[in-house]
PDB file of C-alpha atoms and ligand atoms in Angstrom:
ATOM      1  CA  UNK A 265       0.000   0.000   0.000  1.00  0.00           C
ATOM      2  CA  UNK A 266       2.519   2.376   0.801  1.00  0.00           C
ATOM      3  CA  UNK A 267       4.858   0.917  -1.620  1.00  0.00           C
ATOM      4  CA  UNK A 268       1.935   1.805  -4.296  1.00  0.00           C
ATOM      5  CA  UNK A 269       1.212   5.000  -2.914  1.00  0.00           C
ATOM      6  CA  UNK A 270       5.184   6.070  -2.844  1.00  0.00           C
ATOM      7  CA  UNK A 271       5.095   5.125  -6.691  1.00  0.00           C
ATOM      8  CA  UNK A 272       2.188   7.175  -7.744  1.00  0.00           C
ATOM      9  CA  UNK A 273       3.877  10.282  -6.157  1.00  0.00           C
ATOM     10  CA  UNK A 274       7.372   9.321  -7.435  1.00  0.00           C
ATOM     11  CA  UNK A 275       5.535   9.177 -11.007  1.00  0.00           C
ATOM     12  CA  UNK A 276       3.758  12.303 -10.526  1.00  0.00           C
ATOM     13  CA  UNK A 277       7.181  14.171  -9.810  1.00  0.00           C
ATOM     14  CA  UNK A 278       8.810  12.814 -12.547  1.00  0.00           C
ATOM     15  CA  UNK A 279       6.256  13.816 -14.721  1.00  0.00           C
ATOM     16  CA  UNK A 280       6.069  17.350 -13.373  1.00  0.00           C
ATOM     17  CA  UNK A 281       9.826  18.030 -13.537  1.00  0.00           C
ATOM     18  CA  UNK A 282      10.129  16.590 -17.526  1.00  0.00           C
ATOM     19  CA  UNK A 283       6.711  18.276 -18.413  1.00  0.00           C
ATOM     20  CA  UNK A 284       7.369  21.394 -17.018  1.00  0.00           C
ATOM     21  CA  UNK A 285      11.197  21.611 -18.721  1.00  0.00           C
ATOM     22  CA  UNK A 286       9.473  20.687 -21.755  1.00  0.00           C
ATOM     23  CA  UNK A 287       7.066  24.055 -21.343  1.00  0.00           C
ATOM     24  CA  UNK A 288       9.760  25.761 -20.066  1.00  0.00           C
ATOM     25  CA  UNK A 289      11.629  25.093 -23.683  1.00  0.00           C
ATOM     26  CA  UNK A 290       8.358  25.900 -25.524  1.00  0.00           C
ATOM     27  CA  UNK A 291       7.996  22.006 -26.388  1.00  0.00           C
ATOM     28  CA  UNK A 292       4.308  22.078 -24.483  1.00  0.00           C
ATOM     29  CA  UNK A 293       1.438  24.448 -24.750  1.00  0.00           C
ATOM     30  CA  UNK A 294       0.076  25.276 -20.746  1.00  0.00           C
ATOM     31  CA  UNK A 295      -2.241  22.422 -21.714  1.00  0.00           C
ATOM     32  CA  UNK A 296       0.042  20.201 -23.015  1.00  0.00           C
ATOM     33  CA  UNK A 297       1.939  20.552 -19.731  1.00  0.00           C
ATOM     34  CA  UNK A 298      -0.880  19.585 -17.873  1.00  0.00           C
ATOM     35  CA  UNK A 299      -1.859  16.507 -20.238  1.00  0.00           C
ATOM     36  CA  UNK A 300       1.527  15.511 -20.282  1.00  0.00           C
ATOM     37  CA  UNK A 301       1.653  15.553 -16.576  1.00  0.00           C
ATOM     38  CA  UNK A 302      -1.121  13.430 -15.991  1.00  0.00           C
ATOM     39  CA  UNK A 303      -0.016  11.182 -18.616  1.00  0.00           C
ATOM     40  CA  UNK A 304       3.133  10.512 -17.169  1.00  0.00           C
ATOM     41  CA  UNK A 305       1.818   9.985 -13.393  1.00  0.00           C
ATOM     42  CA  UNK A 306      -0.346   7.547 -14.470  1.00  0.00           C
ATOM     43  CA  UNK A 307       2.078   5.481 -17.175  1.00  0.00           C
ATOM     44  CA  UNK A 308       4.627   5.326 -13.961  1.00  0.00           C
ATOM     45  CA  UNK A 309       1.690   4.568 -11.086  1.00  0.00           C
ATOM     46  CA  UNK A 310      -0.388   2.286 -12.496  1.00  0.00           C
ATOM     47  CA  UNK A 311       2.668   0.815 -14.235  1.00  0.00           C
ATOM     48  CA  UNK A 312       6.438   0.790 -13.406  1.00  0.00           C
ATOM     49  CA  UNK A 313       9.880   2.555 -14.907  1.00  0.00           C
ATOM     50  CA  UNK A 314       9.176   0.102 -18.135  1.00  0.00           C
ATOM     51  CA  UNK A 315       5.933   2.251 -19.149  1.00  0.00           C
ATOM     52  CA  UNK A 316       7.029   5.435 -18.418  1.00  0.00           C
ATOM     53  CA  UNK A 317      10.677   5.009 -20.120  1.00  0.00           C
ATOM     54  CA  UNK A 318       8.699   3.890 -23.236  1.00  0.00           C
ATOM     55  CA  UNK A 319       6.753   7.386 -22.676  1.00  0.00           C
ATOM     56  CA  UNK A 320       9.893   9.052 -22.070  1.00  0.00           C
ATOM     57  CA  UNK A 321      11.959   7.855 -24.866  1.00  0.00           C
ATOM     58  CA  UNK A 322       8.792   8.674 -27.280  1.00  0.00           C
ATOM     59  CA  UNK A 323       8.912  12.627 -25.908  1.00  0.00           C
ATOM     60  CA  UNK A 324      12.199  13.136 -25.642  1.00  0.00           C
ATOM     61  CA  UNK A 325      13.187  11.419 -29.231  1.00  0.00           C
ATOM     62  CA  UNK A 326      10.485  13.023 -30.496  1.00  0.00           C
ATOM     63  CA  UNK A 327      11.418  17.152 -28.729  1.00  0.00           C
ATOM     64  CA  UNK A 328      14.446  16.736 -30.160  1.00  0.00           C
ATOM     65  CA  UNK A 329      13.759  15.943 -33.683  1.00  0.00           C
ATOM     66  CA  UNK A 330      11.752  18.417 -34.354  1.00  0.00           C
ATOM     67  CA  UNK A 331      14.303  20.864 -33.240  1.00  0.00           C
ATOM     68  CA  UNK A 332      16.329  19.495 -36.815  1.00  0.00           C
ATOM     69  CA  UNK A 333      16.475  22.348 -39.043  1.00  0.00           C
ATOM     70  CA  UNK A 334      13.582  24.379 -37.157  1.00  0.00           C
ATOM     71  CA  UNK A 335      14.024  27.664 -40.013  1.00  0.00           C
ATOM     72  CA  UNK A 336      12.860  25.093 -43.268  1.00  0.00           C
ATOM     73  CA  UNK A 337      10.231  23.778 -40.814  1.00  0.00           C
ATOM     74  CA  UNK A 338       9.034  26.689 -39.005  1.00  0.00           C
ATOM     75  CA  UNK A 339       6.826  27.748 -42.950  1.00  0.00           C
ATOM     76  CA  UNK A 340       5.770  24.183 -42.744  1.00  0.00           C
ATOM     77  CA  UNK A 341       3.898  24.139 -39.809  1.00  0.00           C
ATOM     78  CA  UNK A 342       1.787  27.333 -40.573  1.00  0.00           C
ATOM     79  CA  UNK A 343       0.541  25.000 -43.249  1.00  0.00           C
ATOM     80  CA  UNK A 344       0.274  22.047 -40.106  1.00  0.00           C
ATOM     81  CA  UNK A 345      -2.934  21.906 -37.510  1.00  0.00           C
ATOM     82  CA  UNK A 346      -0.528  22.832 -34.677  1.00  0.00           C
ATOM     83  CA  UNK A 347       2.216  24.389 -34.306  1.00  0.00           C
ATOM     84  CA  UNK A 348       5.936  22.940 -32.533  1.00  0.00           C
ATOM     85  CA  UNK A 349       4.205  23.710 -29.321  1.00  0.00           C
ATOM     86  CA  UNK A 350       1.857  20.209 -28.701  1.00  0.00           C
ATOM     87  CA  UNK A 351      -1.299  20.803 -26.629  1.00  0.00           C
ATOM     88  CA  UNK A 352      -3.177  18.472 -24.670  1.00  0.00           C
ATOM     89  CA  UNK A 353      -4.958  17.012 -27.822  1.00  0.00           C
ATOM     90  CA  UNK A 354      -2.160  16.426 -29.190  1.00  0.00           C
ATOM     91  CA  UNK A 355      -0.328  15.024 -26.075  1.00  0.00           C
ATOM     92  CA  UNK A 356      -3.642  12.424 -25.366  1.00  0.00           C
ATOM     93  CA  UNK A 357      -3.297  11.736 -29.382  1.00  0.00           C
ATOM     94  CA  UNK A 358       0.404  10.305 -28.984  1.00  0.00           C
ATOM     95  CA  UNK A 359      -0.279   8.184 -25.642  1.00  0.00           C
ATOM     96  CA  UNK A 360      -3.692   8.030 -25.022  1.00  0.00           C
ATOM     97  CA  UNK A 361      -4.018   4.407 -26.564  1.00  0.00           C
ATOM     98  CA  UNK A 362      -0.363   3.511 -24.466  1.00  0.00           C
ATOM     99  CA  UNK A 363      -2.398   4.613 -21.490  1.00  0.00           C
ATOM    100  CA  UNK A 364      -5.456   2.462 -21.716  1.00  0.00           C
ATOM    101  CA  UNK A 365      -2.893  -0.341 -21.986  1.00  0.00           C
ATOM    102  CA  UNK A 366      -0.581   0.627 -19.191  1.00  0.00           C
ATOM    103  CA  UNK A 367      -4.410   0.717 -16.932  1.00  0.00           C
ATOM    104  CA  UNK A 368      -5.115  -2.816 -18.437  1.00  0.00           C
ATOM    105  CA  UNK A 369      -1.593  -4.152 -17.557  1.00  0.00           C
ATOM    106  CA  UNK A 370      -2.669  -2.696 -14.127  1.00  0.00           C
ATOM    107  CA  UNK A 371      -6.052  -4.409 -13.938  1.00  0.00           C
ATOM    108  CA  UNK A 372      -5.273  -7.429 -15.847  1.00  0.00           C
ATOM    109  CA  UNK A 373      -1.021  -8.205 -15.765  1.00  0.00           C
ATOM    110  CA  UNK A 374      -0.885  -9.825 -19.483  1.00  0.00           C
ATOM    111  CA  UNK A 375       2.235  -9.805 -21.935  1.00  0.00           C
ATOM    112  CA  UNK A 376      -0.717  -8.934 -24.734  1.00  0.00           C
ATOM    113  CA  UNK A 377      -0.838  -5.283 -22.950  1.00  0.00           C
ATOM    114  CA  UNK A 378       2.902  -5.337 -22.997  1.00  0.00           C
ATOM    115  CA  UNK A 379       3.195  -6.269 -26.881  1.00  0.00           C
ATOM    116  CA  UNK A 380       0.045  -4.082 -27.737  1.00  0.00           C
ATOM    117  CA  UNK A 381       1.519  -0.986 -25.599  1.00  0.00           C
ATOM    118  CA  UNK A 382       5.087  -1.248 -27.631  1.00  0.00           C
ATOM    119  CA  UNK A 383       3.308  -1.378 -31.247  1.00  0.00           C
ATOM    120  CA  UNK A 384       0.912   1.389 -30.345  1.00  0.00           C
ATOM    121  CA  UNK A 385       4.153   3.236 -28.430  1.00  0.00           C
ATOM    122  CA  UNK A 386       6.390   2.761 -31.612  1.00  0.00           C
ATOM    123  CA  UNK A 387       3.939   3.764 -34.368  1.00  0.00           C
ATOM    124  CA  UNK A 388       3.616   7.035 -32.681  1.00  0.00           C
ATOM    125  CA  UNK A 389       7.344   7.856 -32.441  1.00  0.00           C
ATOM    126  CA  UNK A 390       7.951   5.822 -35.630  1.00  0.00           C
ATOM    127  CA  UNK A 391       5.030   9.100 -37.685  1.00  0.00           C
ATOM    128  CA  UNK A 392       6.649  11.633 -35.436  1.00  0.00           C
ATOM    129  CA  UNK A 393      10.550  10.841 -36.844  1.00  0.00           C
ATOM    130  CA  UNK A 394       8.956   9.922 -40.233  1.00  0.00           C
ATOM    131  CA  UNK A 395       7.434  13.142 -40.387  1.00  0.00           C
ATOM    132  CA  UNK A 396      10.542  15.071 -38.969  1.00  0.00           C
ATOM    133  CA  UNK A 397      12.995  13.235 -40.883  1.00  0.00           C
ATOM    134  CA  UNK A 398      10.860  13.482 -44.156  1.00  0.00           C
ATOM    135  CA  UNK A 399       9.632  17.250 -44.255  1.00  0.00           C
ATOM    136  CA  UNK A 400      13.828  17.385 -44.342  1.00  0.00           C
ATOM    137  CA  UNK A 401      14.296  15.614 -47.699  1.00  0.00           C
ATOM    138  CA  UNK A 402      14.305  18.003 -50.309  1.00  0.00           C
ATOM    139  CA  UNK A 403      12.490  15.707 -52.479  1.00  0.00           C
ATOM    140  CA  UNK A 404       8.525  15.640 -52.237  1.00  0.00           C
ATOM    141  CA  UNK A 405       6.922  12.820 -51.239  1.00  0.00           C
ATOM    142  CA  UNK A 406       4.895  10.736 -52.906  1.00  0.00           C
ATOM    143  CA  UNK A 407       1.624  10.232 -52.253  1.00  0.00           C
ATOM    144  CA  UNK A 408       0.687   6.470 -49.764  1.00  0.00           C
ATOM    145  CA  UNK A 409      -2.225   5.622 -52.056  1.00  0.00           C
ATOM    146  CA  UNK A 410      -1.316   6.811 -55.722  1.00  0.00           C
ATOM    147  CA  UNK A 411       2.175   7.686 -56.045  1.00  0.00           C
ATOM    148  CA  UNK A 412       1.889  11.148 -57.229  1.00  0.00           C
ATOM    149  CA  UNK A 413       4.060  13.696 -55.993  1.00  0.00           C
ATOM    150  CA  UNK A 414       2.698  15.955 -53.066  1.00  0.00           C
ATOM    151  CA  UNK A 415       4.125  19.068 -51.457  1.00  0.00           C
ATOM    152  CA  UNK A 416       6.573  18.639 -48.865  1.00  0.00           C
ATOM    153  CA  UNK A 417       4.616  17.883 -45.380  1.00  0.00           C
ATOM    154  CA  UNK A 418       1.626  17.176 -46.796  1.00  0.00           C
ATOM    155  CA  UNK A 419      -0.298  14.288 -44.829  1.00  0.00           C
ATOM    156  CA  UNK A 420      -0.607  10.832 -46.624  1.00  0.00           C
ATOM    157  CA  UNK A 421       3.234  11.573 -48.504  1.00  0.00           C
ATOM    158  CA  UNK A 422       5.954   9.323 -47.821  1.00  0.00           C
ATOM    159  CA  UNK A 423       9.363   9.224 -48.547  1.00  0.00           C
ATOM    160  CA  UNK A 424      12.692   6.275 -48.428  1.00  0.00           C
ATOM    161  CA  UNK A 425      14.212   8.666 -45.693  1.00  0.00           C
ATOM    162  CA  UNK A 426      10.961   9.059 -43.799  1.00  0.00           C
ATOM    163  CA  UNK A 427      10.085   5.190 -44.044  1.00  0.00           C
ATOM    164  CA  UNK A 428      13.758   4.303 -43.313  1.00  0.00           C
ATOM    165  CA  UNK A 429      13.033   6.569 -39.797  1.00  0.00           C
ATOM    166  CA  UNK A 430       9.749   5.105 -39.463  1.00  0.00           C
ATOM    167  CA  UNK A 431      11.488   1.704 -38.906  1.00  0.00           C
ATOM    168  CA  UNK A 432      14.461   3.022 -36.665  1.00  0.00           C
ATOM    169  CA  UNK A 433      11.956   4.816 -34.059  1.00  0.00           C
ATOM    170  CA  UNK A 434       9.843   1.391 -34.101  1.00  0.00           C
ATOM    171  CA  UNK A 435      13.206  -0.910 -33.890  1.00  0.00           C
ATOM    172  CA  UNK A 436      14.510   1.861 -31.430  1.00  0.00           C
ATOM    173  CA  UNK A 437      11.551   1.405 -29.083  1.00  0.00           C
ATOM    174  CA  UNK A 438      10.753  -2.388 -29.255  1.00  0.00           C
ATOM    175  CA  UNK A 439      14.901  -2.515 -28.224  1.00  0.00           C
ATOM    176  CA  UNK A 440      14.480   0.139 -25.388  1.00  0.00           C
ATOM    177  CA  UNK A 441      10.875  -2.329 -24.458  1.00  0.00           C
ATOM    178  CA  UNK A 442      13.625  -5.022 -23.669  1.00  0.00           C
ATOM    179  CA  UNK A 443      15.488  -3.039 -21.640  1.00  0.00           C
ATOM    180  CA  UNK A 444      13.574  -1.622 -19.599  1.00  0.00           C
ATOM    181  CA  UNK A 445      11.558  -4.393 -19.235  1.00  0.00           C
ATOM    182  CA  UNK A 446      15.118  -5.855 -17.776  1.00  0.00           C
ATOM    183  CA  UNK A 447      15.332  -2.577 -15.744  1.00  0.00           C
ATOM    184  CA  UNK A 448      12.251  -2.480 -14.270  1.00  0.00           C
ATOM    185  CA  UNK A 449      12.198  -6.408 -12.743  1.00  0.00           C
ATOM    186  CA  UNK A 450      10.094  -7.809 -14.917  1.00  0.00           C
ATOM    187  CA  UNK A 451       9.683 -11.460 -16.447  1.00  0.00           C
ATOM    188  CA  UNK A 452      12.103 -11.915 -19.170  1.00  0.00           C
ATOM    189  CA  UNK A 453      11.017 -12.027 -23.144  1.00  0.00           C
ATOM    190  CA  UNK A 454      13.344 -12.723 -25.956  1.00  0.00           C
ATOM    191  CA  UNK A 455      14.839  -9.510 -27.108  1.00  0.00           C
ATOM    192  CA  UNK A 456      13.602 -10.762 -30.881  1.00  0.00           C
ATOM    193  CA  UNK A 457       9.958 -10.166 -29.870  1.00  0.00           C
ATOM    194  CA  UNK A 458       9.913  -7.088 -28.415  1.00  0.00           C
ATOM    195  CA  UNK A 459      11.836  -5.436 -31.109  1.00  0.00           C
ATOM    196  CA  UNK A 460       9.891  -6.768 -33.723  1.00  0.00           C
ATOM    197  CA  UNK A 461       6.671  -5.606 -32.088  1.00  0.00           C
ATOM    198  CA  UNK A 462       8.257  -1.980 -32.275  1.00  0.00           C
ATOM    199  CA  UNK A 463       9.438  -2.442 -35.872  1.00  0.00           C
ATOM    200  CA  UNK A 464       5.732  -3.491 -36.955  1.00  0.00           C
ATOM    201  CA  UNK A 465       3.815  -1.261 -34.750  1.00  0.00           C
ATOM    202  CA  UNK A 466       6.031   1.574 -35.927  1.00  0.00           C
ATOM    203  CA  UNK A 467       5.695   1.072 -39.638  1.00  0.00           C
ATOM    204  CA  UNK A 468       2.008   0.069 -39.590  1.00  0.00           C
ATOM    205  CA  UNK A 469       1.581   2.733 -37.211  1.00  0.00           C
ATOM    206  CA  UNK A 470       3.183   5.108 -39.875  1.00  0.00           C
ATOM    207  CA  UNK A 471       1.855   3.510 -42.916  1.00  0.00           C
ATOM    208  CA  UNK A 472      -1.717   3.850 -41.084  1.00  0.00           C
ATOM    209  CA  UNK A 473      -1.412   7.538 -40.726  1.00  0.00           C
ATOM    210  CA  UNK A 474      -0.062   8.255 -44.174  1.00  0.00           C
ATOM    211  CA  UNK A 475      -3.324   6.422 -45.727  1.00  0.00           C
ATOM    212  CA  UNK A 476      -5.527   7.964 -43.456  1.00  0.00           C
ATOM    213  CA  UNK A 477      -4.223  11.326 -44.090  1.00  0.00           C
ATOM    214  CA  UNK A 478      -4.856  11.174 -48.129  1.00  0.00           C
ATOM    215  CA  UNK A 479      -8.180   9.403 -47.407  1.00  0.00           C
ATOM    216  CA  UNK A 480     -10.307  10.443 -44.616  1.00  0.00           C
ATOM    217  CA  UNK A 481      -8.373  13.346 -42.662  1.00  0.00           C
ATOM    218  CA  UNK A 482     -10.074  16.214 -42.432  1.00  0.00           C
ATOM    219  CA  UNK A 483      -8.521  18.885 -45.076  1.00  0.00           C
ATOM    220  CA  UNK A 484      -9.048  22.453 -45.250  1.00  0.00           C
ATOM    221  CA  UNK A 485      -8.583  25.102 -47.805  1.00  0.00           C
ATOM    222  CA  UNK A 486      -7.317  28.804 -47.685  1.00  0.00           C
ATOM    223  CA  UNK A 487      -9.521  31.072 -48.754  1.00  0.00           C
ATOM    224  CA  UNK A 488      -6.617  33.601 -49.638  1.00  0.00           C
ATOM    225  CA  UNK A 489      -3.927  31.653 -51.301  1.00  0.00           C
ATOM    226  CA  UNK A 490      -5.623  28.312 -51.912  1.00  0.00           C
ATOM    227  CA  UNK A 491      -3.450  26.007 -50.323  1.00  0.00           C
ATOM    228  CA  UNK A 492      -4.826  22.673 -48.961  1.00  0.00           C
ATOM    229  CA  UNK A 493      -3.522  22.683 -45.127  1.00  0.00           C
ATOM    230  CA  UNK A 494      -4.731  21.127 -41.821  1.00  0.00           C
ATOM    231  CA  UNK A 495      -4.634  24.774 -40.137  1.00  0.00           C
ATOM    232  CA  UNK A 496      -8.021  26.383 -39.373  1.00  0.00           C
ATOM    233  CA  UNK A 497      -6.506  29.785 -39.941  1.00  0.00           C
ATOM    234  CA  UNK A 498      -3.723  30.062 -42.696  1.00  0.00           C
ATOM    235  CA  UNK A 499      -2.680  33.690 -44.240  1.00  0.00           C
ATOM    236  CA  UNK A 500      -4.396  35.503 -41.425  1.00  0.00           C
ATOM    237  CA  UNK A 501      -7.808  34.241 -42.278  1.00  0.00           C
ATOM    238  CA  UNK A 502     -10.015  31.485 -40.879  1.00  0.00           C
ATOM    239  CA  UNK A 503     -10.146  28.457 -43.419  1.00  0.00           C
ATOM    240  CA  UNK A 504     -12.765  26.337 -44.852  1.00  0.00           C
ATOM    241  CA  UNK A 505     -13.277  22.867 -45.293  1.00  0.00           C
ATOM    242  CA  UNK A 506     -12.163  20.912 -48.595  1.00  0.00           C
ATOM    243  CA  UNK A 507     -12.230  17.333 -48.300  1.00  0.00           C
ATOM    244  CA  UNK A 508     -11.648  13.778 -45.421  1.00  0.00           C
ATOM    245  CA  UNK A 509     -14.292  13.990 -41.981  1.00  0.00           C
ATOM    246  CA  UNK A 510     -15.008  17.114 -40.719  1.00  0.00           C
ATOM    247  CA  UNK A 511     -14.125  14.854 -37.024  1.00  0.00           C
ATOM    248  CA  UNK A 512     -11.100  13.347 -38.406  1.00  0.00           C
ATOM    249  CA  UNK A 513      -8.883  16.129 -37.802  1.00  0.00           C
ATOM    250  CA  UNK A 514      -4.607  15.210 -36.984  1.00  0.00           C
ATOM    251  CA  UNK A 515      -5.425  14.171 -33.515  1.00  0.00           C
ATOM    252  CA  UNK A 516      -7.745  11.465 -34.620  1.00  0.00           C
ATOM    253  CA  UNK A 517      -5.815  10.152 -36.893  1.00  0.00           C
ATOM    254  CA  UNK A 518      -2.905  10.050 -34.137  1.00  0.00           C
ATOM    255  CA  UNK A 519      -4.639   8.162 -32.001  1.00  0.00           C
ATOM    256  CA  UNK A 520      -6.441   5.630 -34.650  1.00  0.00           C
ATOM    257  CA  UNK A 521      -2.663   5.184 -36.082  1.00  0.00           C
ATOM    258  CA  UNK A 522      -1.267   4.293 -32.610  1.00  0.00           C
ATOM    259  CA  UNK A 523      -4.392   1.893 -31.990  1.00  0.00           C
ATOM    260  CA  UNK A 524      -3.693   0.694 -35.352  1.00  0.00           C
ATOM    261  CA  UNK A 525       0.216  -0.289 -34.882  1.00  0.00           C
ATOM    262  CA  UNK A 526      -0.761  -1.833 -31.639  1.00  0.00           C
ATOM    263  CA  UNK A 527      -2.598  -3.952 -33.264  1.00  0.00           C
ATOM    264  CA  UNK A 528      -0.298  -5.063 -35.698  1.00  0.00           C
ATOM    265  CA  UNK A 529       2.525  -5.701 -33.388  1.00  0.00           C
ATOM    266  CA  UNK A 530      -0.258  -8.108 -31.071  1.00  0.00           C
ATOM    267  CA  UNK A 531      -1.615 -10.152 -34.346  1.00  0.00           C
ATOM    268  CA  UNK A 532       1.706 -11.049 -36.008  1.00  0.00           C
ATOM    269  CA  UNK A 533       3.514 -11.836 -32.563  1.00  0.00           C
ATOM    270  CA  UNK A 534       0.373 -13.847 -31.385  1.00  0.00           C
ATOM    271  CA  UNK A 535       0.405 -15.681 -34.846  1.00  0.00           C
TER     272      UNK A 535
HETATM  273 ZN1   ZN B 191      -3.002  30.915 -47.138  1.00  0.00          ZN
END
């Protein structure tokens, strides 16, 4: 009891201290803080260093990516939803789904929650450094479903250097899952499954997104210069819609992406 207790507020620290640095650098929005806060409390309470490392590693990976060449990136992301500061949307978007597996591992201690929390863990780091890592090629992508060339950062592109990162933040994670895993006390697995749950997750998670975002994602259109962007205000003025679910904005697709790459990594390692 006090053991548990002693955990929940060593989780909720932890949390505070790398949340509130991450605001502090303009990472976090004031909400994003808080999500991120709550987030982390709960990954470490309800489950152990394992849980939240895999949080951690996601965040921090993640922060510092998007740092890469911020100049070329910072007239990308008037054209993006958000903006390099992630809100608490955004924040339940990325580990939401981890979350409801960390609580299940808590209610129900199963190496499915384990397997499913990696893939849906490594799909969202594996579209974060695909997107970074891609919006850097000067290149455009191509688009997931036809092939056609799209602009730089649009959603549904991909890329060789954003696919090849796609499959390093999945193989990164399922390899971190091991060792923390080791860390943390926990039953042993062979180091082969746990990476390959990240390397699927990851690139299903990623694949998932980029077909989602040419398909259903919510689009809108500029009403001064045209563009197609994600934004609900671009050149000063409010934007209108132009094609995908008016509901399936970048934060739904986030979180359907991670559910997705979960998934994936359970099936094929329960097959
Ligand atoms: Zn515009």
């Amino acid at each position: 009891m006090v053991i548990e207790l002693l955990r929940w507020i060593v989780g909720a620290c932890g949390a505070l201290l790398v949340a509130g640095a991450a605001f502090y650098k303009g990472s976090l929005s004031f909400s994003g803080m808080a999500a991120a806060v709550v987030m982390g409390t709960v990954y470490f309470g309800a489950g152990n260093a394992f849980w939240f490392g895999i949080l951690l590693l996601f965040f921090i990976s993640s922060s510092l990516l998007s740092k890469l060449r911020h100049d070329r990136k910072a007239e990308l992301e008037e054209t993006y939803d958000k903006t390099g500061k992630r809100d608490a949307g955004q924040v339940f978007a990325n580990g939401g789904i981890g979350m409801l597996a960390v609580l299940g591992g808590a209610i129900l201690p199963d190496i499915r929650w384990e397997l499913f929390f990696v893939g849906a863990m490594a799909a969202v780091t594996s579209d974060t450094w695909a997107t970074e890592i891609g919006t850097l090629e000067k290149r455009p992508p191509r688009s997931v479903l036809t092939g056609k060339r799209l602009p730089t950062g649009a959603s549904g592109g991909v890329s060789w250097p954003g696919t090849l990162a796609a499959a390093a933040g999945g193989a990164l994670i399922g390899s971190a899952a091991w060792l923390l895993r080791e860390a943390a006390g926990m039953p042993a697995r062979p180091f082969a499954e746990l990476a390959l749950a990240g390397l699927i997750g990851g690139l299903a998670g990623a694949f998932a997104d980029s077909l989602l975002g040419v398909t259903v994602q919510r689009m809108n259109r500029c009403t001064v210069c045209g563009r197609e962007v994600e934004a609900a205000r671009h050149c000063g003025q409010p934007t209108e819609h132009a094609r995908g679910w008016r509901r399936m904005d970048n934060d739904a697709v986030n979180l359907l992406s991670s559910a997705i790459g979960g998934a994936a990594a359970l099936l094929v390692l329960l097959l």
